[in-house]
mmCIF file of C-alpha atoms and ligand atoms in Angstrom:
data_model
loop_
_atom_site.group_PDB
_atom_site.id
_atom_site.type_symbol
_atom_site.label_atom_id
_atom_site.label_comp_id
_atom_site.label_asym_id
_atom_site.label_seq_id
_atom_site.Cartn_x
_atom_site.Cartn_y
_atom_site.Cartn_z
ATOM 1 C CA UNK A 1 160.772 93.441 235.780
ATOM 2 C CA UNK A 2 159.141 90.191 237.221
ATOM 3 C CA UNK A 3 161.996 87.752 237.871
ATOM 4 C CA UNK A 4 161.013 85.027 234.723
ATOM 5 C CA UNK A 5 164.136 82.418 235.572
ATOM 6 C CA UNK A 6 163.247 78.950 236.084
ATOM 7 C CA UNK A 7 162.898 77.822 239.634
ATOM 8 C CA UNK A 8 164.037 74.230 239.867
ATOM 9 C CA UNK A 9 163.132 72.306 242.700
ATOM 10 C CA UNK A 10 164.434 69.030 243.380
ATOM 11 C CA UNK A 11 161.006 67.257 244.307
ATOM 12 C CA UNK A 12 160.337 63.729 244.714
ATOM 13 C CA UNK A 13 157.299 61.925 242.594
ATOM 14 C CA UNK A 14 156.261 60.306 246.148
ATOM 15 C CA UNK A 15 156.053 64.415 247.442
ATOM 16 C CA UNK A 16 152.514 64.276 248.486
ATOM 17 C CA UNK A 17 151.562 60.106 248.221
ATOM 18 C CA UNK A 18 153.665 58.952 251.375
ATOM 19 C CA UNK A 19 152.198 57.869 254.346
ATOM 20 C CA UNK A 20 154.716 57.513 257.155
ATOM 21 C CA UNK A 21 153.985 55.456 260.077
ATOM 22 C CA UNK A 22 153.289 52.117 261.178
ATOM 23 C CA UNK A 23 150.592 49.904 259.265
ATOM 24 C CA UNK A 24 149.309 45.865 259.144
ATOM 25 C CA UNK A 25 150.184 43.308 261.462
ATOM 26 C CA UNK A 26 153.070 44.483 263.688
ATOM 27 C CA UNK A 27 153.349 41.124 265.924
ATOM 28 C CA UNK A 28 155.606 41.791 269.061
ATOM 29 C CA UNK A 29 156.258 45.508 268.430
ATOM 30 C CA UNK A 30 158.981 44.291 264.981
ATOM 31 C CA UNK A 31 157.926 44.838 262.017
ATOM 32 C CA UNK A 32 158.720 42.624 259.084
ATOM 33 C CA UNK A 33 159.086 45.643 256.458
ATOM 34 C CA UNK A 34 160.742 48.623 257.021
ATOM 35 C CA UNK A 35 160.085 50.766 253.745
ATOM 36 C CA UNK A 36 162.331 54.112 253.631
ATOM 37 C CA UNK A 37 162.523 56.384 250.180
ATOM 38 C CA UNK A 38 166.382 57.213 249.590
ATOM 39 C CA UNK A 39 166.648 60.494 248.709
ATOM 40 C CA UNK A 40 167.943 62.930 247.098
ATOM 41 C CA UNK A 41 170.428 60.419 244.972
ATOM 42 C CA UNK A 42 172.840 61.571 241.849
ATOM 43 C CA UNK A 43 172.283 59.134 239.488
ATOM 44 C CA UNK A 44 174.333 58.608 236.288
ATOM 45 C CA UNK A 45 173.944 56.220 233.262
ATOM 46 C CA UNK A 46 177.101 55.362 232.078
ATOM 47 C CA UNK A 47 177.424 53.572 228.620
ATOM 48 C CA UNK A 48 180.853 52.311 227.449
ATOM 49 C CA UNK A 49 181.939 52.214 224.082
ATOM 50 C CA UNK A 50 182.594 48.137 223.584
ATOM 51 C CA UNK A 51 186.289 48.744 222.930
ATOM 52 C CA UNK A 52 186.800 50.884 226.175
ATOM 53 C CA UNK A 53 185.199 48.895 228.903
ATOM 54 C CA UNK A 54 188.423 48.543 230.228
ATOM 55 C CA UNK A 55 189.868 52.181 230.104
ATOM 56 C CA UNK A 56 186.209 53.496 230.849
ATOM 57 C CA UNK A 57 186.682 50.774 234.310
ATOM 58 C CA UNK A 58 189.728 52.826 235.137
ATOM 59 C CA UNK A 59 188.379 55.988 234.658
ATOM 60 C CA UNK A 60 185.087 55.178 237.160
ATOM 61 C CA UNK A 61 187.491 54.546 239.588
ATOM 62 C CA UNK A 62 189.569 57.062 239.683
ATOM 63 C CA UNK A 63 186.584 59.388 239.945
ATOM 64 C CA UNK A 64 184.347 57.257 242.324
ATOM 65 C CA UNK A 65 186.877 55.003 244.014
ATOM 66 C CA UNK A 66 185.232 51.850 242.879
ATOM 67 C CA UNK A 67 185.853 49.917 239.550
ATOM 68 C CA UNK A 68 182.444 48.244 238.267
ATOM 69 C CA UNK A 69 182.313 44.539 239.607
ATOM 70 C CA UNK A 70 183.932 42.265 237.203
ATOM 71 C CA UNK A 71 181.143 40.158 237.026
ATOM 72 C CA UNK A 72 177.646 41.028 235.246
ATOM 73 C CA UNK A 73 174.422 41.279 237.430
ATOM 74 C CA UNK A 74 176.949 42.481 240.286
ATOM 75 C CA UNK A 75 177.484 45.883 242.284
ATOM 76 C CA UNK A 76 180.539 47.554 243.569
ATOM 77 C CA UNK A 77 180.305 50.279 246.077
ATOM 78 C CA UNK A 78 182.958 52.260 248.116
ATOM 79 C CA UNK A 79 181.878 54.958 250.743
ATOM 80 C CA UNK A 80 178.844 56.555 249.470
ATOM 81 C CA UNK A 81 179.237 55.514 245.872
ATOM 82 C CA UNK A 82 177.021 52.501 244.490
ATOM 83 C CA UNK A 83 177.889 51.112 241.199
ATOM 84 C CA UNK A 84 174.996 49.085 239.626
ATOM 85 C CA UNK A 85 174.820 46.479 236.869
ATOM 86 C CA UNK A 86 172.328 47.148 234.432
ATOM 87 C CA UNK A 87 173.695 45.555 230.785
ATOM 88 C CA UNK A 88 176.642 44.464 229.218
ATOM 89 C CA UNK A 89 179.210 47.529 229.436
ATOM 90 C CA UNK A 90 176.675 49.914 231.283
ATOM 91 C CA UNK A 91 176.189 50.827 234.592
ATOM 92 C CA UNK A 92 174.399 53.276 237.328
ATOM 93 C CA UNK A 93 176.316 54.888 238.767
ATOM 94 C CA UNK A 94 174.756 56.015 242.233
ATOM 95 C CA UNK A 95 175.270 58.694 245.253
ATOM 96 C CA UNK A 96 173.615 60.522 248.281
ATOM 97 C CA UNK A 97 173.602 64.010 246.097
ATOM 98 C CA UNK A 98 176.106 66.274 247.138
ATOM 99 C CA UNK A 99 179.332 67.050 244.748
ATOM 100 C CA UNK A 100 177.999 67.445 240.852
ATOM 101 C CA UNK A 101 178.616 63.282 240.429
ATOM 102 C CA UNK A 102 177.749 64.282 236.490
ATOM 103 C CA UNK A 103 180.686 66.865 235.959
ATOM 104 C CA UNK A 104 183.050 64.769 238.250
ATOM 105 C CA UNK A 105 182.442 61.655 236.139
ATOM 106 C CA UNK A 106 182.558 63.573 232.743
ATOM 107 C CA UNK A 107 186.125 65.102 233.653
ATOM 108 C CA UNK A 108 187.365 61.543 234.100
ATOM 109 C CA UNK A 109 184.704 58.953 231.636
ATOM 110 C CA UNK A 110 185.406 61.015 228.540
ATOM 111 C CA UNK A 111 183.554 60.948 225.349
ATOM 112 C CA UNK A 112 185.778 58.792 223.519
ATOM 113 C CA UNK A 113 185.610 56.078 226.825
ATOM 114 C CA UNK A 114 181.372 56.013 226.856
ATOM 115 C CA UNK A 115 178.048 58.630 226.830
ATOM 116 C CA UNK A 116 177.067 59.925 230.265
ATOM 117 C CA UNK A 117 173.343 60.399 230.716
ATOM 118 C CA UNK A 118 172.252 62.184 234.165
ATOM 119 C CA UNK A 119 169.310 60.162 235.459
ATOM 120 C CA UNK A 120 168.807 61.394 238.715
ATOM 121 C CA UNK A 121 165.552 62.678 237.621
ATOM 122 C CA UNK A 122 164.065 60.117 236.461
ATOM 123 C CA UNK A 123 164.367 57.277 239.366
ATOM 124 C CA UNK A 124 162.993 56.522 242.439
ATOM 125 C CA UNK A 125 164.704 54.544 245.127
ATOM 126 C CA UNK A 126 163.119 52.293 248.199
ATOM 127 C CA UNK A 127 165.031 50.515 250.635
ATOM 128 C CA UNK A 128 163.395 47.812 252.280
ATOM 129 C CA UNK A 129 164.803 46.496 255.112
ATOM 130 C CA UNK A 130 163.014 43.575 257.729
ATOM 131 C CA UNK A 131 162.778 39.995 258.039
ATOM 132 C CA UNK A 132 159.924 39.548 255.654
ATOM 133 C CA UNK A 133 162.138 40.994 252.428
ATOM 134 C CA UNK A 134 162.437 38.707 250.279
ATOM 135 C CA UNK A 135 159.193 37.552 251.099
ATOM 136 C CA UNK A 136 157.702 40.856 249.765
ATOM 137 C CA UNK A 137 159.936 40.825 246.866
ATOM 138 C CA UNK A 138 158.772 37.134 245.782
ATOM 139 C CA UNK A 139 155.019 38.419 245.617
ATOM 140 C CA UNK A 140 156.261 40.322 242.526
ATOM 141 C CA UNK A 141 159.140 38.660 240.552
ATOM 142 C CA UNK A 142 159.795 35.434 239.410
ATOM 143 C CA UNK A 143 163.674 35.337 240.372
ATOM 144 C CA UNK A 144 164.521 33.360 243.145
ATOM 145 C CA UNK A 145 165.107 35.317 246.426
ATOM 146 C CA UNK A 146 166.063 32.832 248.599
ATOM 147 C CA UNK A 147 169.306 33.527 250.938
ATOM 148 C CA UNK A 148 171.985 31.432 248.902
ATOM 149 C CA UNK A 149 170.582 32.743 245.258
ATOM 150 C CA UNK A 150 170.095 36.770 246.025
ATOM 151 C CA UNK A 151 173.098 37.523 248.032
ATOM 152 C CA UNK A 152 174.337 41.056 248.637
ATOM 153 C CA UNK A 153 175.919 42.914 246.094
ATOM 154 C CA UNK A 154 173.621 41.297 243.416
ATOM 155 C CA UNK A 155 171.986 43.973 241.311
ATOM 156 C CA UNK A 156 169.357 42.330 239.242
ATOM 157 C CA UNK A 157 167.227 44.251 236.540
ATOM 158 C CA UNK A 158 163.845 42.398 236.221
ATOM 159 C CA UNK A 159 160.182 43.019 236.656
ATOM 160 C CA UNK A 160 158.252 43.431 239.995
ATOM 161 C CA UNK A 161 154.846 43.588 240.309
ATOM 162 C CA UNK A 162 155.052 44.270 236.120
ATOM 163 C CA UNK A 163 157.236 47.342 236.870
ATOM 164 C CA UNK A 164 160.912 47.129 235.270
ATOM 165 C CA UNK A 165 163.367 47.224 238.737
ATOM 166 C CA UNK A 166 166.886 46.888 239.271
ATOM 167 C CA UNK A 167 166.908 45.437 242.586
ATOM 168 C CA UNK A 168 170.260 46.051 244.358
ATOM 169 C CA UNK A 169 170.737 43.485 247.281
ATOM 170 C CA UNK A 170 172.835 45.125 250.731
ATOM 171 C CA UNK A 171 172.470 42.523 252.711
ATOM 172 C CA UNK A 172 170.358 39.274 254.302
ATOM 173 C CA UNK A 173 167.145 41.447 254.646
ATOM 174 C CA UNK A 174 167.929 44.789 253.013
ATOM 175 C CA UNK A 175 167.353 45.979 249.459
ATOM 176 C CA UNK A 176 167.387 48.535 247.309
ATOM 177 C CA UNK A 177 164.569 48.886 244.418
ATOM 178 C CA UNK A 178 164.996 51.627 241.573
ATOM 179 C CA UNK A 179 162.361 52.279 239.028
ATOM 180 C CA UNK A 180 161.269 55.453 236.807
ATOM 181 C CA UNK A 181 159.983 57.466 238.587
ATOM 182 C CA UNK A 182 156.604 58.025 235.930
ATOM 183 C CA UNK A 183 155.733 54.265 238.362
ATOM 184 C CA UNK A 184 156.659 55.580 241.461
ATOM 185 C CA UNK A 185 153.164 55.979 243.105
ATOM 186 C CA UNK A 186 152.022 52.718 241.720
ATOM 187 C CA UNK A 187 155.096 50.594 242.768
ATOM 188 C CA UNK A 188 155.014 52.508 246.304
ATOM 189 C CA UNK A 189 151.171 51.493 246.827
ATOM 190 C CA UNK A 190 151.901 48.197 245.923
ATOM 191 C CA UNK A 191 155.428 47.790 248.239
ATOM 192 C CA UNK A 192 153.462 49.328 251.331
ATOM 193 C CA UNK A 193 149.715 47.572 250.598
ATOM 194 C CA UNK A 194 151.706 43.890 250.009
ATOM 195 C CA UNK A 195 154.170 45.062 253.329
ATOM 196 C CA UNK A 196 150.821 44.694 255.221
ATOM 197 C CA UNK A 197 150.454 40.820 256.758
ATOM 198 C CA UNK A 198 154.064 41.250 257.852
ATOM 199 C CA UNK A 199 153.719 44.559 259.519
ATOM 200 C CA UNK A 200 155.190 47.866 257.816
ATOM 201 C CA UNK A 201 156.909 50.716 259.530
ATOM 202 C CA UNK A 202 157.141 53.534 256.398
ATOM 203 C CA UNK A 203 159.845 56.045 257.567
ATOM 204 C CA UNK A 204 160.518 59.689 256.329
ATOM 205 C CA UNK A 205 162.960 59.727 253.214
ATOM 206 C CA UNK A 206 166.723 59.494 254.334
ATOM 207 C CA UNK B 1 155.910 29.572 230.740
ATOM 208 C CA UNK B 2 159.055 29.288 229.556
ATOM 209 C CA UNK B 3 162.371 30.009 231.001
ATOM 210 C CA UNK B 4 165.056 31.698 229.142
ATOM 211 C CA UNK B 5 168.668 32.175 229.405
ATOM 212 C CA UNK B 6 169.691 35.476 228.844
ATOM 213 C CA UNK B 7 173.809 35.221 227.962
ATOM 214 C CA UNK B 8 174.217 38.135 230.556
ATOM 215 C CA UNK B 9 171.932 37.825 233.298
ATOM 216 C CA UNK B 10 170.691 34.177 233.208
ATOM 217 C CA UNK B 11 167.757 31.956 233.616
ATOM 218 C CA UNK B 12 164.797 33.934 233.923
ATOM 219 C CA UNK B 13 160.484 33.836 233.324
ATOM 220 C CA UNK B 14 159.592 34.261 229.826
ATOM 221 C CA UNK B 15 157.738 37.249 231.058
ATOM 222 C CA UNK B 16 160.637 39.681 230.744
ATOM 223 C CA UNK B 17 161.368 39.076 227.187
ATOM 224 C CA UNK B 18 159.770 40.220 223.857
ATOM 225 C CA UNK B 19 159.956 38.012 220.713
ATOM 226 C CA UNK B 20 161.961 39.165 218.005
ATOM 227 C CA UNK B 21 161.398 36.533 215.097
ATOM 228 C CA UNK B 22 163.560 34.236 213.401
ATOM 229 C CA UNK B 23 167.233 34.968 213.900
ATOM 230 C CA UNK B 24 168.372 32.129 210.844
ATOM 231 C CA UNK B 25 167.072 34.861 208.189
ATOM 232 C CA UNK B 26 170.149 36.842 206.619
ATOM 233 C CA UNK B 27 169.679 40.627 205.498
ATOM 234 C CA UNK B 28 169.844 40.794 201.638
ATOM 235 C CA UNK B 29 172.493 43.112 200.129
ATOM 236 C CA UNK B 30 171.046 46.481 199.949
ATOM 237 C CA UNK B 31 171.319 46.483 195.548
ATOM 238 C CA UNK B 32 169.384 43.049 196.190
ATOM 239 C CA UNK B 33 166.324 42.618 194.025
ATOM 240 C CA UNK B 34 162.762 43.118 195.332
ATOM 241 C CA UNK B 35 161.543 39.732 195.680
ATOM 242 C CA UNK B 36 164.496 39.025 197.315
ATOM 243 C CA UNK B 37 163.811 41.564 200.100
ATOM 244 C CA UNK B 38 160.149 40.652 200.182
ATOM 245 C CA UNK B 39 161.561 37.295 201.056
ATOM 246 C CA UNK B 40 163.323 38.522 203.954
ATOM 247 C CA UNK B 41 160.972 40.535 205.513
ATOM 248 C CA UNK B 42 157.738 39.039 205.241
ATOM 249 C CA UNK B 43 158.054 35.256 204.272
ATOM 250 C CA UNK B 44 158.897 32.747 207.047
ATOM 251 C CA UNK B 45 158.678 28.766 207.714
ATOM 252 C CA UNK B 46 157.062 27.572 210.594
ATOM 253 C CA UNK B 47 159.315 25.122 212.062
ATOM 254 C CA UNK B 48 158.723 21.942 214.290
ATOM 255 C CA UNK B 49 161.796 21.702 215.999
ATOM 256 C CA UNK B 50 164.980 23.125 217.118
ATOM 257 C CA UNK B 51 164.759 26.823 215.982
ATOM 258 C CA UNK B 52 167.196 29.874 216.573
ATOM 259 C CA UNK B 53 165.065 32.619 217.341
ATOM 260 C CA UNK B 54 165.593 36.576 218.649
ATOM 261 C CA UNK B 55 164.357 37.693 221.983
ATOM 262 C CA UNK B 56 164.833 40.918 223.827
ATOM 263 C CA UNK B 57 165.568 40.834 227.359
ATOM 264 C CA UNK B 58 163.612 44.097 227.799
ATOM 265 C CA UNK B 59 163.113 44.311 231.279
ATOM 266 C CA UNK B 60 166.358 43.225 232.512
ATOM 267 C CA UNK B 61 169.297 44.276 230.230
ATOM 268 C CA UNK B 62 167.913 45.369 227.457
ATOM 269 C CA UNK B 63 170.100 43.630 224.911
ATOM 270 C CA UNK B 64 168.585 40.966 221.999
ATOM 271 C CA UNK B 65 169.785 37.847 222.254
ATOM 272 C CA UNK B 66 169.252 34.331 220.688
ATOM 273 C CA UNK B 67 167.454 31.223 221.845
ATOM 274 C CA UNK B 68 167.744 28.314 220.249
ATOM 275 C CA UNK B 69 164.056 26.404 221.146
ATOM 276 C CA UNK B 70 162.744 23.095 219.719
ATOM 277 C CA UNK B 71 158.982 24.799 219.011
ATOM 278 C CA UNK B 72 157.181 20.899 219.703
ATOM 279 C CA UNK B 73 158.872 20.605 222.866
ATOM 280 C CA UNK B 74 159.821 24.266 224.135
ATOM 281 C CA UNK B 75 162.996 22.462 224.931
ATOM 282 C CA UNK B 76 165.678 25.202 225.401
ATOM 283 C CA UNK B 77 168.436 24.046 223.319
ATOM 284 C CA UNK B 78 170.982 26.800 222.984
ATOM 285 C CA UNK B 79 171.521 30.811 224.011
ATOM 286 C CA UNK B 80 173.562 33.257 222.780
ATOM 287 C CA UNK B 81 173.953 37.144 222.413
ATOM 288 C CA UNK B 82 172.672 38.595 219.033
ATOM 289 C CA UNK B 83 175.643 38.201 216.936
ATOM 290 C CA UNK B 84 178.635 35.918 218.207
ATOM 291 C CA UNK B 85 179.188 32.070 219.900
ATOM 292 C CA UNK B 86 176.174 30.303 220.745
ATOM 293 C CA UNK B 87 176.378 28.005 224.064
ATOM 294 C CA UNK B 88 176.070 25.317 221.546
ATOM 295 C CA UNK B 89 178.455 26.104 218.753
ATOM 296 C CA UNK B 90 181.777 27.975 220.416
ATOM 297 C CA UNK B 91 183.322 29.169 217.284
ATOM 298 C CA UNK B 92 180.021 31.236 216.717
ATOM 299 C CA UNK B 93 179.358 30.201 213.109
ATOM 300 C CA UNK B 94 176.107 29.782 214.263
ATOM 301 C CA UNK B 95 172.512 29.415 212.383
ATOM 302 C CA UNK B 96 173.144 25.693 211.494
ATOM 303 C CA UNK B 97 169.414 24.932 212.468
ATOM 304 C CA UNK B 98 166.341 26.192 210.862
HETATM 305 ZN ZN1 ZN C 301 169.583 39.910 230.238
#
């Protein structure tokens, strides 16, 4: 008998559309993007129920390590875990892929605290590093990047370049960009072709 | 353009909103009679002036919320989540405007 189970393999919708190496107008040997795919990442949508936002808080944490931040439009990350902002009472809940984040989360974030939806299929994440960041990122949205409004740890769902993002700020000129991954070739094409008057180094996926 | 506030994530472009319609009408009662729901659903004023309308944040967080816009001037007057306190009216009676 043929073996007829399902071979799943974890493949990235850039597999295939990445270029890696340097492009534009590298002045002085620096580029002002750095563009690197994270990959793979465990991604879970988390949903709380409205009356157990607070018990569902606990639970994150005692699975992850790291409460959600208390504010909206605000990420809270310990170690490798990245907690993300994305609506009132629900949050992303991010890692480098290794332990099953979906059954560790659902032994703590139980039905009765919120709905658990495994999403690591479905996104694609860039970080964009450089001095020309925000820049880049203020070719495609209409929020205001500048140093004192963006600041790290804000996680801000809006549009770029008409794709919906949640844009999770690290630091002064790093960034993390998530989006479905059915946009992935299109937002990637326009990151790297609008990277190009500051110079672009595209590295292999991390 | 206009510029929104979304209660949860702030002021942002008009661009990442959809418009829900007017958020002064009240849902009959179910038993209600049928011009009554006809009423509801299809018949609305056109207001000049401050006017409490739904919007959807839809590519931020998702949630409907309520803007409270004079229509003449696109003055912003008020914003509030879809059910609740308005920034303008605390104890969330809300809907005192048409
Ligand atoms: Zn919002």
């Amino acid at each position: 008998m043929p073996d007829t189970a399902p071979k799943i393999i974890r493949r990235s919708a850039l597999d295939g559309h990445r270029h890696v190496g340097d492009f534009g107008t590298i002045k002085g040997g620096v580029p002002g993007i750095v563009i690197q795919e994270r990959r793979a990442l465990s991604i879970v949508h988390l949903d709380a129920w409205a009356d157990q936002v607070v018990a569902c808080g606990k639970a994150i944490e005692k699975a992850c390590g790291t409460a959600p931040a208390a504010d909206p439009v605000k990420a809270s990350e310990k170690n490798d875990t990245t907690v993300l902002w994305v609506g009132p009472n629900r949050w992303l809940i991010v890692e480098p892929e290794s332990r099953d984040l979906f059954a560790t989360l659902s032994a703590d974030v139980t039905d009765d605290l919120a709905t658990l939806t495994d999403q690591g299929h479905s996104r694609v994440c860039w970080r964009i590093t450089g001095p020309n960041m925000r820049d880049l990122l203020a070719k495609g949205s209409t929020i205001d990047f500048d140093q004192s409004q963006f600041i790290p740890g804000d996680c801000v769902g809006t549009l770029l370049s008409h794709f919906t993002t949640v844009l999770h700020c690290r630091g002064d000129d790093t960034v993390d960009i998530y989006a479905a991954r059915s946009f992935a070739v299109d937002l990637d094409h326009w990151l790297t072709s609008s990277s190009l008057e500051y110079g672009l180094w595209v590295l292999e996926p991390a | 353009m206009l510029r929104l506030t979304c209660p949860h994530c702030g002021p942002r472009d008009q661009v990442e909103f959809n418009y829900g319609g007017d958020a002064t009408v009240a849902v009959p009662d179910l038993a209600a009679d049928e011009q009554t729901w006809f009423d509801a659903v299809y018949i609305r004023e056109n207001p000049r002036g401050p006017h409490t309308e739904f919007w959807q944040h839809v590519a931020g967080c998702r949630q409907w919320i309520r803007i409270k816009r004079n229509t003449q001037t696109h003055e912003i007057l008020a914003y509030g989540a879809a059910t609740g306190p308005m920034s303008d009216d605390p104890t969330g009676n809300g809907g005192t405007d048409k």
